[in-house]
PDB file of C-alpha atoms and ligand atoms in Angstrom:
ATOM      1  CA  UNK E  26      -3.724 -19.311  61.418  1.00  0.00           C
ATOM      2  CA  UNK E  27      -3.630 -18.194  64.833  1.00  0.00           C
ATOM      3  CA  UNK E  28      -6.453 -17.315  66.857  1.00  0.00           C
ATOM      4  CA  UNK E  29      -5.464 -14.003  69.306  1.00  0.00           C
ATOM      5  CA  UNK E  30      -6.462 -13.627  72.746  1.00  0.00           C
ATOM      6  CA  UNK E  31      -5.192  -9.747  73.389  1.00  0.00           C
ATOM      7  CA  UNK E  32      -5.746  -9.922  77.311  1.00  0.00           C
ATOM      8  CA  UNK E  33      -6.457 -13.083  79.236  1.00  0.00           C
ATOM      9  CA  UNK E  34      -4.885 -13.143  83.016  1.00  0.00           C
ATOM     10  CA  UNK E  35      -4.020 -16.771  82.738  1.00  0.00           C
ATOM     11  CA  UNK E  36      -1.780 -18.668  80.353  1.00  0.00           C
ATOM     12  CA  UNK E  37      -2.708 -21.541  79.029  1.00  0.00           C
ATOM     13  CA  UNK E  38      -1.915 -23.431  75.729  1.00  0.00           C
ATOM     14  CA  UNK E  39      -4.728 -23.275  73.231  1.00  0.00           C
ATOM     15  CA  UNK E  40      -4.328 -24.761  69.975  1.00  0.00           C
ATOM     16  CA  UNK E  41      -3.359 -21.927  67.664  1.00  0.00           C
ATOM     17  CA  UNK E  42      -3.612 -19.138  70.456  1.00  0.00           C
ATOM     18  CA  UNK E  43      -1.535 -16.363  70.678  1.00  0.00           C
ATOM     19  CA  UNK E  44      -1.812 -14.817  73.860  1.00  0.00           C
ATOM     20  CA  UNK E  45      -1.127 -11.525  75.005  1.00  0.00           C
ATOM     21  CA  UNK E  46      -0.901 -12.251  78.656  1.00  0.00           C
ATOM     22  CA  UNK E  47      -1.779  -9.589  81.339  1.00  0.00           C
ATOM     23  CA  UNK E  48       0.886  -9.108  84.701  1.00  0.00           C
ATOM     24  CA  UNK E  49       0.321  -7.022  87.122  1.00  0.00           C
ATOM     25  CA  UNK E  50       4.025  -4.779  87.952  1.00  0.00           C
ATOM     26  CA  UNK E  51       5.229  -7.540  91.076  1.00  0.00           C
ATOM     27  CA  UNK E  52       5.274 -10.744  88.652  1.00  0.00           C
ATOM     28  CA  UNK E  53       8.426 -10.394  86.199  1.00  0.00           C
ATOM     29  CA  UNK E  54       9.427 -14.021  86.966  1.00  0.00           C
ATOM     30  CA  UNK E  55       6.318 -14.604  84.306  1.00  0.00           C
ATOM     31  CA  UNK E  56       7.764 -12.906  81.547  1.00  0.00           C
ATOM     32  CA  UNK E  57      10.123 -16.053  81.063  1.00  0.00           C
ATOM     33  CA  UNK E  58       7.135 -17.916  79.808  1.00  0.00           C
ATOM     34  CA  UNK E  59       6.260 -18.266  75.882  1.00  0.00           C
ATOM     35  CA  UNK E  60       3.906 -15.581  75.206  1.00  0.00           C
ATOM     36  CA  UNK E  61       3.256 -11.895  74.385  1.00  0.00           C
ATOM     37  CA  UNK E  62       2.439  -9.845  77.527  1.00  0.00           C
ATOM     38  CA  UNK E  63       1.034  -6.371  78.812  1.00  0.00           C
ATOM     39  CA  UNK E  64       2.091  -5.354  81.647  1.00  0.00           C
ATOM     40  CA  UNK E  65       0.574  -2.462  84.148  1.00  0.00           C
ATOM     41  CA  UNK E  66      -0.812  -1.376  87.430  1.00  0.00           C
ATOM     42  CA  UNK E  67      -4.735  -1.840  87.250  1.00  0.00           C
ATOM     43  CA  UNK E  68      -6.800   0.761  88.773  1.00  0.00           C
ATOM     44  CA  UNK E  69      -7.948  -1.272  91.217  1.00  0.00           C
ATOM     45  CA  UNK E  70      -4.400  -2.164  92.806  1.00  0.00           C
ATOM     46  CA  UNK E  71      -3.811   1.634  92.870  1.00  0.00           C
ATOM     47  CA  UNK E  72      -2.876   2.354  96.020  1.00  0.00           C
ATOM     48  CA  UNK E  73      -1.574   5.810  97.512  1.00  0.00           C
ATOM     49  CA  UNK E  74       1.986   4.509  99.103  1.00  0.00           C
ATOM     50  CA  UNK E  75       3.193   2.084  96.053  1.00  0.00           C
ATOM     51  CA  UNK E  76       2.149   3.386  92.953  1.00  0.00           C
ATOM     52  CA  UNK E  77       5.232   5.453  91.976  1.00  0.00           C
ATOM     53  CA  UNK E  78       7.610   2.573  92.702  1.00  0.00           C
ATOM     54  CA  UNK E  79       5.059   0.554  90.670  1.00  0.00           C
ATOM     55  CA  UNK E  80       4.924   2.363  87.861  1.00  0.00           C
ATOM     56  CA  UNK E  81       8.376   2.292  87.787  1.00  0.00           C
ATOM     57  CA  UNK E  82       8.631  -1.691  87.260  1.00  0.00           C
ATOM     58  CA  UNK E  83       5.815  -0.690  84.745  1.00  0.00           C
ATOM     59  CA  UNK E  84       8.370   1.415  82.912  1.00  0.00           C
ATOM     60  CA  UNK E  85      11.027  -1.065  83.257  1.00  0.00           C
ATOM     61  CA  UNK E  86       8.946  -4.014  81.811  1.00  0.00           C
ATOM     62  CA  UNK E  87       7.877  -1.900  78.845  1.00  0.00           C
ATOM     63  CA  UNK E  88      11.972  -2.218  77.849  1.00  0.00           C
ATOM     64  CA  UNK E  89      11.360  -5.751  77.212  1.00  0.00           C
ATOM     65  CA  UNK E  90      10.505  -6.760  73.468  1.00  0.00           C
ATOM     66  CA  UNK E  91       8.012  -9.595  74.561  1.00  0.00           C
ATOM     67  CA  UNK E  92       5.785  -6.890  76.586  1.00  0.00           C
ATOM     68  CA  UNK E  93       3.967  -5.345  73.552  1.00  0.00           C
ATOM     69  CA  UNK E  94       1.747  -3.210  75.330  1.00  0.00           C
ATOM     70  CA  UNK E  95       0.936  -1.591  78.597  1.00  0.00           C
ATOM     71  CA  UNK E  96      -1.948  -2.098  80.800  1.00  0.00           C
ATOM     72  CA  UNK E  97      -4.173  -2.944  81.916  1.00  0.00           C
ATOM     73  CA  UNK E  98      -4.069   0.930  83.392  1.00  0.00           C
ATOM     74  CA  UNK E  99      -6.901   3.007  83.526  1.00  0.00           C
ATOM     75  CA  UNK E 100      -9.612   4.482  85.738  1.00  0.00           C
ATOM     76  CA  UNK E 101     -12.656   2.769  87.509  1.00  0.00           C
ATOM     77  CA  UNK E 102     -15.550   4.693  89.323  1.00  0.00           C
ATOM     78  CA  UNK E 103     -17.093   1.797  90.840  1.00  0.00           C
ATOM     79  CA  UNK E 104     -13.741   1.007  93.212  1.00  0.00           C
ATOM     80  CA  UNK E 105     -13.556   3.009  96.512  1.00  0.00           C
ATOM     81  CA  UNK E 106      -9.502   3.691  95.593  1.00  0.00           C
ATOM     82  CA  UNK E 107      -8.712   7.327  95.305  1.00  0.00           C
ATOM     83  CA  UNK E 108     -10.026   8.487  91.451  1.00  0.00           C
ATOM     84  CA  UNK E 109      -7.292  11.101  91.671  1.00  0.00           C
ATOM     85  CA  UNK E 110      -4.207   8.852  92.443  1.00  0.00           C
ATOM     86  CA  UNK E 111      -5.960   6.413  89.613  1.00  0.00           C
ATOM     87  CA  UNK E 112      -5.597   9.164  87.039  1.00  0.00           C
ATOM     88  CA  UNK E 113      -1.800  10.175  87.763  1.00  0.00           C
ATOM     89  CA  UNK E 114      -0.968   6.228  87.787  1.00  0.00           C
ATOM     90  CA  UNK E 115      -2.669   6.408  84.409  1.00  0.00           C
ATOM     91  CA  UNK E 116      -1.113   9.442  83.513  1.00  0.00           C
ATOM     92  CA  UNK E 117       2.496   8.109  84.006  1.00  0.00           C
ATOM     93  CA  UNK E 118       1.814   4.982  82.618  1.00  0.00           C
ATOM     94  CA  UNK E 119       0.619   6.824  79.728  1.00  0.00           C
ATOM     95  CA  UNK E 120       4.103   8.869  79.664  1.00  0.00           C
ATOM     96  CA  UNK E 121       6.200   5.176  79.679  1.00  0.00           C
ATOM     97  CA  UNK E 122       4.404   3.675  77.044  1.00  0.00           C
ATOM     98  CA  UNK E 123       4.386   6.703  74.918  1.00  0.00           C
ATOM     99  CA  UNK E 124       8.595   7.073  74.806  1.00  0.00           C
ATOM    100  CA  UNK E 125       9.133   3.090  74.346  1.00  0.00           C
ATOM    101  CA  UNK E 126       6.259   3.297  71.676  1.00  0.00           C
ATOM    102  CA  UNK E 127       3.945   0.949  72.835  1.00  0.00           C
ATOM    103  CA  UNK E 128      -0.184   0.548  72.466  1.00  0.00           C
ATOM    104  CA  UNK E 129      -2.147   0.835  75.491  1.00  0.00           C
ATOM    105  CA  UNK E 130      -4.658  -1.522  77.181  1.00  0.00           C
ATOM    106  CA  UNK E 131      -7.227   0.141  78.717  1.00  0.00           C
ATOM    107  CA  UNK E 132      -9.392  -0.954  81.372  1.00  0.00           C
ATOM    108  CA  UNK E 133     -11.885   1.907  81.723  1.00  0.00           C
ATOM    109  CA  UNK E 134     -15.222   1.959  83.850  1.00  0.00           C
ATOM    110  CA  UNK E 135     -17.578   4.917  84.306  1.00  0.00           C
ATOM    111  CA  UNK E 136     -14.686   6.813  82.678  1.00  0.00           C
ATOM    112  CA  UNK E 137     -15.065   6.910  79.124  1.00  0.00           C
ATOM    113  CA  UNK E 138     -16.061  10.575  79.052  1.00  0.00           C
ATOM    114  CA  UNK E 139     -12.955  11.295  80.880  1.00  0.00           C
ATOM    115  CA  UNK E 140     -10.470   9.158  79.083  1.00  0.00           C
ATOM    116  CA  UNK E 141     -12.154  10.081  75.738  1.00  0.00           C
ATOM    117  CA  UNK E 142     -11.405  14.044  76.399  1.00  0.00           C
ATOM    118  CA  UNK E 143      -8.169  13.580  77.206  1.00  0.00           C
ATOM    119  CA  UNK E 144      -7.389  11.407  74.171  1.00  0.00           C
ATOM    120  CA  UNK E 145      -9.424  14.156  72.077  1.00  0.00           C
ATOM    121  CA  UNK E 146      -7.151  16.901  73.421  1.00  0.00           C
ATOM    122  CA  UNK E 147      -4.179  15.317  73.758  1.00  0.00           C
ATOM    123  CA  UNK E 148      -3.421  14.340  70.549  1.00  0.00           C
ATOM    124  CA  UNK E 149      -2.021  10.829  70.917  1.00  0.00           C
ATOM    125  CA  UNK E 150      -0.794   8.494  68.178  1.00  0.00           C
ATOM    126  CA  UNK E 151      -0.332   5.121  69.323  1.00  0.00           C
ATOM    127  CA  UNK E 152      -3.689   3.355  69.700  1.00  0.00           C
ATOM    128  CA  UNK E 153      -5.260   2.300  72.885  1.00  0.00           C
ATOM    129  CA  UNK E 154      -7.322  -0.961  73.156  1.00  0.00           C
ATOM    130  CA  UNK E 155     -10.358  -0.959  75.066  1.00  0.00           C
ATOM    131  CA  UNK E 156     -10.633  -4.116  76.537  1.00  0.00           C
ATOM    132  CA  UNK E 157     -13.812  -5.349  77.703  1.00  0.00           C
ATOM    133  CA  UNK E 158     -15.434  -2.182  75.903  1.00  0.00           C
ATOM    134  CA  UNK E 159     -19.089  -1.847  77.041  1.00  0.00           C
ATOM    135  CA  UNK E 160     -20.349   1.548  76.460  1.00  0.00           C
ATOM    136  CA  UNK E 161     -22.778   2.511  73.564  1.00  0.00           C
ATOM    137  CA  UNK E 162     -22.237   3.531  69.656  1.00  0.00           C
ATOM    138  CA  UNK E 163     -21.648   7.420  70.007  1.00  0.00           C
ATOM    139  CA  UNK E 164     -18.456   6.692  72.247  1.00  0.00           C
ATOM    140  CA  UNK E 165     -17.357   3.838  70.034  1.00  0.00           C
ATOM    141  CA  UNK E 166     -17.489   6.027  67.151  1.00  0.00           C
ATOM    142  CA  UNK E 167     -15.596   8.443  68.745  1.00  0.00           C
ATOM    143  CA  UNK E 168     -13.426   6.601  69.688  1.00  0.00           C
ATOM    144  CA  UNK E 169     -12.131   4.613  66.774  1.00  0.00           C
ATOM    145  CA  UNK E 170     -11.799   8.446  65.071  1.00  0.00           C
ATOM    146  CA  UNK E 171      -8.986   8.775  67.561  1.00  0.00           C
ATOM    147  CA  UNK E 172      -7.670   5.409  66.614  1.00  0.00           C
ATOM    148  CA  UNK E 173      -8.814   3.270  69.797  1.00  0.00           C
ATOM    149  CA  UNK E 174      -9.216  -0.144  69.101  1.00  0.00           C
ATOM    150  CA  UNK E 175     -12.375  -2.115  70.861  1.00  0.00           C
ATOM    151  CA  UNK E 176     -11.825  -5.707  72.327  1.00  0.00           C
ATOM    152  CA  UNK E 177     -14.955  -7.703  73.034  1.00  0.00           C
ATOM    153  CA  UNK E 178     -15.609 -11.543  74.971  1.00  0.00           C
ATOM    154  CA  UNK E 179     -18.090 -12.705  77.448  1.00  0.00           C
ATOM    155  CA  UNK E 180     -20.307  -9.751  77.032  1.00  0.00           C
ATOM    156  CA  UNK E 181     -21.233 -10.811  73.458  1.00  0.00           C
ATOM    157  CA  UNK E 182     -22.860 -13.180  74.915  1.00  0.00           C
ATOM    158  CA  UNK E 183     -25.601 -10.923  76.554  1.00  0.00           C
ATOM    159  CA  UNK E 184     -27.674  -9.697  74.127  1.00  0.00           C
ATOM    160  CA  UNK E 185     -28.829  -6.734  76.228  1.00  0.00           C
ATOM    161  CA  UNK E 186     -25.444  -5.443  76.780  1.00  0.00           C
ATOM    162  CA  UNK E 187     -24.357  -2.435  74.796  1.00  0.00           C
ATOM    163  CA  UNK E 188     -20.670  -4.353  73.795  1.00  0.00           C
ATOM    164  CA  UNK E 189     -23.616  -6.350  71.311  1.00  0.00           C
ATOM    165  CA  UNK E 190     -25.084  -3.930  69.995  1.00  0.00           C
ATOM    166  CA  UNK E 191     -22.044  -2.155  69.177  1.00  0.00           C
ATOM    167  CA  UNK E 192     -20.374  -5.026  67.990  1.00  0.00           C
ATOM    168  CA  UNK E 193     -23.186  -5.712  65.437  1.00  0.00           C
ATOM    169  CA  UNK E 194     -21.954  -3.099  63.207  1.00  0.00           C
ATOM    170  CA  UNK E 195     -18.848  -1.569  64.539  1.00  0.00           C
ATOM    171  CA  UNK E 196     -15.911  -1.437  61.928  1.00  0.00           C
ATOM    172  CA  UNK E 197     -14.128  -4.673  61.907  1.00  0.00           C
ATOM    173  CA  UNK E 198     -11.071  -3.360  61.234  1.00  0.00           C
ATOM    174  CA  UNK E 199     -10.715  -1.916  64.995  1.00  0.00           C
ATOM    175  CA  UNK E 200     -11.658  -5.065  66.761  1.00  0.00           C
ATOM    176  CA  UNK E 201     -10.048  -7.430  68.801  1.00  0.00           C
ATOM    177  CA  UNK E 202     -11.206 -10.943  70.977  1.00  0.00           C
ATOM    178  CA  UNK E 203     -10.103 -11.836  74.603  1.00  0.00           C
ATOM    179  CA  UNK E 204     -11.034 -14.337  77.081  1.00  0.00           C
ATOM    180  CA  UNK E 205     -10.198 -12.164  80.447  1.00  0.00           C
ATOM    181  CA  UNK E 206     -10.385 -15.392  82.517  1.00  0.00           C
ATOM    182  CA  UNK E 207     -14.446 -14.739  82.112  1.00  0.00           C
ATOM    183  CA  UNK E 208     -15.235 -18.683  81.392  1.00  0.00           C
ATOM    184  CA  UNK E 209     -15.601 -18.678  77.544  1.00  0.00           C
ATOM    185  CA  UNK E 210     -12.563 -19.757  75.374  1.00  0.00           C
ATOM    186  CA  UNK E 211     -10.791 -17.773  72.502  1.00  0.00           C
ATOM    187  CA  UNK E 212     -12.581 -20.101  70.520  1.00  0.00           C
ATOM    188  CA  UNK E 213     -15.706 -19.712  71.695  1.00  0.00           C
ATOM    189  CA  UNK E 214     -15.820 -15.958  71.261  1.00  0.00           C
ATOM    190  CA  UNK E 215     -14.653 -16.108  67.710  1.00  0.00           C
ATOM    191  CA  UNK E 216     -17.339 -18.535  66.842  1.00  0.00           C
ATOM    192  CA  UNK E 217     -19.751 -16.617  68.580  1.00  0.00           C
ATOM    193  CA  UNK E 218     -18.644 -13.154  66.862  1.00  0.00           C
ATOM    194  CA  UNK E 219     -18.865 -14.626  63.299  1.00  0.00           C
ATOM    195  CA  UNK E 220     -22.111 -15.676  64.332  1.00  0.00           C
ATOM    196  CA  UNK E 221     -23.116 -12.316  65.248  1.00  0.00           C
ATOM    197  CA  UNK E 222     -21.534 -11.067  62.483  1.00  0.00           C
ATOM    198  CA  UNK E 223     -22.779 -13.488  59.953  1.00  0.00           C
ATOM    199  CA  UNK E 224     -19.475 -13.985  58.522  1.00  0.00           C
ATOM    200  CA  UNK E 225     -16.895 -17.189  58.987  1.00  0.00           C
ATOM    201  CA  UNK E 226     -14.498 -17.649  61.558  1.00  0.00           C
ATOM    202  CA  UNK E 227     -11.670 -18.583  58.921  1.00  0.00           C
ATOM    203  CA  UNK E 228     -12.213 -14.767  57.712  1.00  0.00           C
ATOM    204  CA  UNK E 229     -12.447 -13.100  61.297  1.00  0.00           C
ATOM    205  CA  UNK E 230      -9.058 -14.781  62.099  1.00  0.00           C
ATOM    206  CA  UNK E 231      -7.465 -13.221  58.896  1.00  0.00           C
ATOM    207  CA  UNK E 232      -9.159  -9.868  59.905  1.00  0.00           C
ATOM    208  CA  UNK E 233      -7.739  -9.825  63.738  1.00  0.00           C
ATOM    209  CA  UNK E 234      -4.445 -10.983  62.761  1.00  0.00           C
ATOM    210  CA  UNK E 235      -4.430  -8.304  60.369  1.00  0.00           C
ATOM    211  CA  UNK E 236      -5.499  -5.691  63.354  1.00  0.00           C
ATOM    212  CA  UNK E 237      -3.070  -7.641  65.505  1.00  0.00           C
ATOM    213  CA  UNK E 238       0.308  -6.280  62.578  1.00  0.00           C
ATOM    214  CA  UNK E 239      -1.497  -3.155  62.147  1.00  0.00           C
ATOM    215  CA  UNK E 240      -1.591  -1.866  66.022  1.00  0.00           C
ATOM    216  CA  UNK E 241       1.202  -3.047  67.175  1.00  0.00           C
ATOM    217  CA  UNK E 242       3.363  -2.583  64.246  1.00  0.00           C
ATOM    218  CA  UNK E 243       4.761  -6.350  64.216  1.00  0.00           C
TER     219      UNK E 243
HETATM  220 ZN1   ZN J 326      -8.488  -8.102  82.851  1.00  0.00          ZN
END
């Protein structure tokens, strides 16, 4: 049984790793290799002058079958890039993967009040993936209501961080693992997870694979 990564930035061959690989809009020689990808413009590459014609190869990508998702999009306060350009790159992002019917991956800093009142009001369907998802319990609550997934690595490493404490109770069912090139393995994080979790890895890699069918409607 496959372990998943759902967003890493580098592909590599794990044993039993399925890898949903992360490209940024100018790299579509990479979807030739073997894997799953998501493809969008981060917030942080948002720039005033490109991000229309961007967003197009965004859109464009999206029509391929291996890219199952799109993102990383989504909005960063700690960048100096423009916060309003960031939100209409989001926002037409947003617009391609809704009408080829695809999940989002979210990359979301200092924004989750934002992106959270939109998704409240907006009354979206597909799910959106919070990767790297570090805020506290009330937003992940919240969130899963609206039916966000939550994707956790490194930070469960740091017991401090809030991504542990919510992890250490958050619905399993709405969970997924990724390595986002941050120095631990898929492996590791698993292992580290049913630790947390006092459960076995055997049963978390039934459970994500599960998520895995269930979000992305494979
Ligand atoms: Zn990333």
């Amino acid at each position: 049984m496959n372990y998943i990564d759902i967003h890493t930035h580098t592909y590599y061959h794990g044993p039993e790793v399925t890898l949903v690989l992360n490209l940024f809009p100018d790299e579509p020689e990479k979807l030739e290799l073997p894997a799953l990808f998501s493809v969008g413009l981060h917030p942080w590459h948002v720039n005033e002058l490109t991000w229309e014609k961007q967003v197009e190869h965004v859109r464009t990508s999206l029509e391929n079958k291996k890219v199952i998702a799109a993102g990383e999009a989504g909005l960063d306060k700690t960048v100096d890039n423009s916060y309003e350009i960031q939100q209409l790159a989001f926002h037409a992002q947003l617009a391609a993967a809704e009408s080829t019917k695809k999940p989002m991956i979210i990359h979301c800093v200092r924004s989750y009040s934002e992106l959270l009142a939109f998704r409240k009001k907006s009354d979206l369907s597909l799910p959106w993936i919070f990767h790297w998802f570090n805020a506290d319990a009330q937003i992940a609550t919240e969130l899963l209501r609206k039916n966000c997934y939550l994707s956790f690595g490194h930070m469960l490493f740091n017991e401090q961080s809030k991504a542990f404490r919510v992890f250490r109770t958050v619905n399993l069912e709405r969970v997924f693992f990724e390595t986002d090139d941050a120095g631990y393995s898929i492996q590791q994080v698993y292992e580290k997870a049913a630790a947390i979790r006092n459960t076995k890895t055997a049963d978390l890699k039934t459970q994500i694979l599960d998520n895995f069918g269930r979000c992305f409607q494979l």
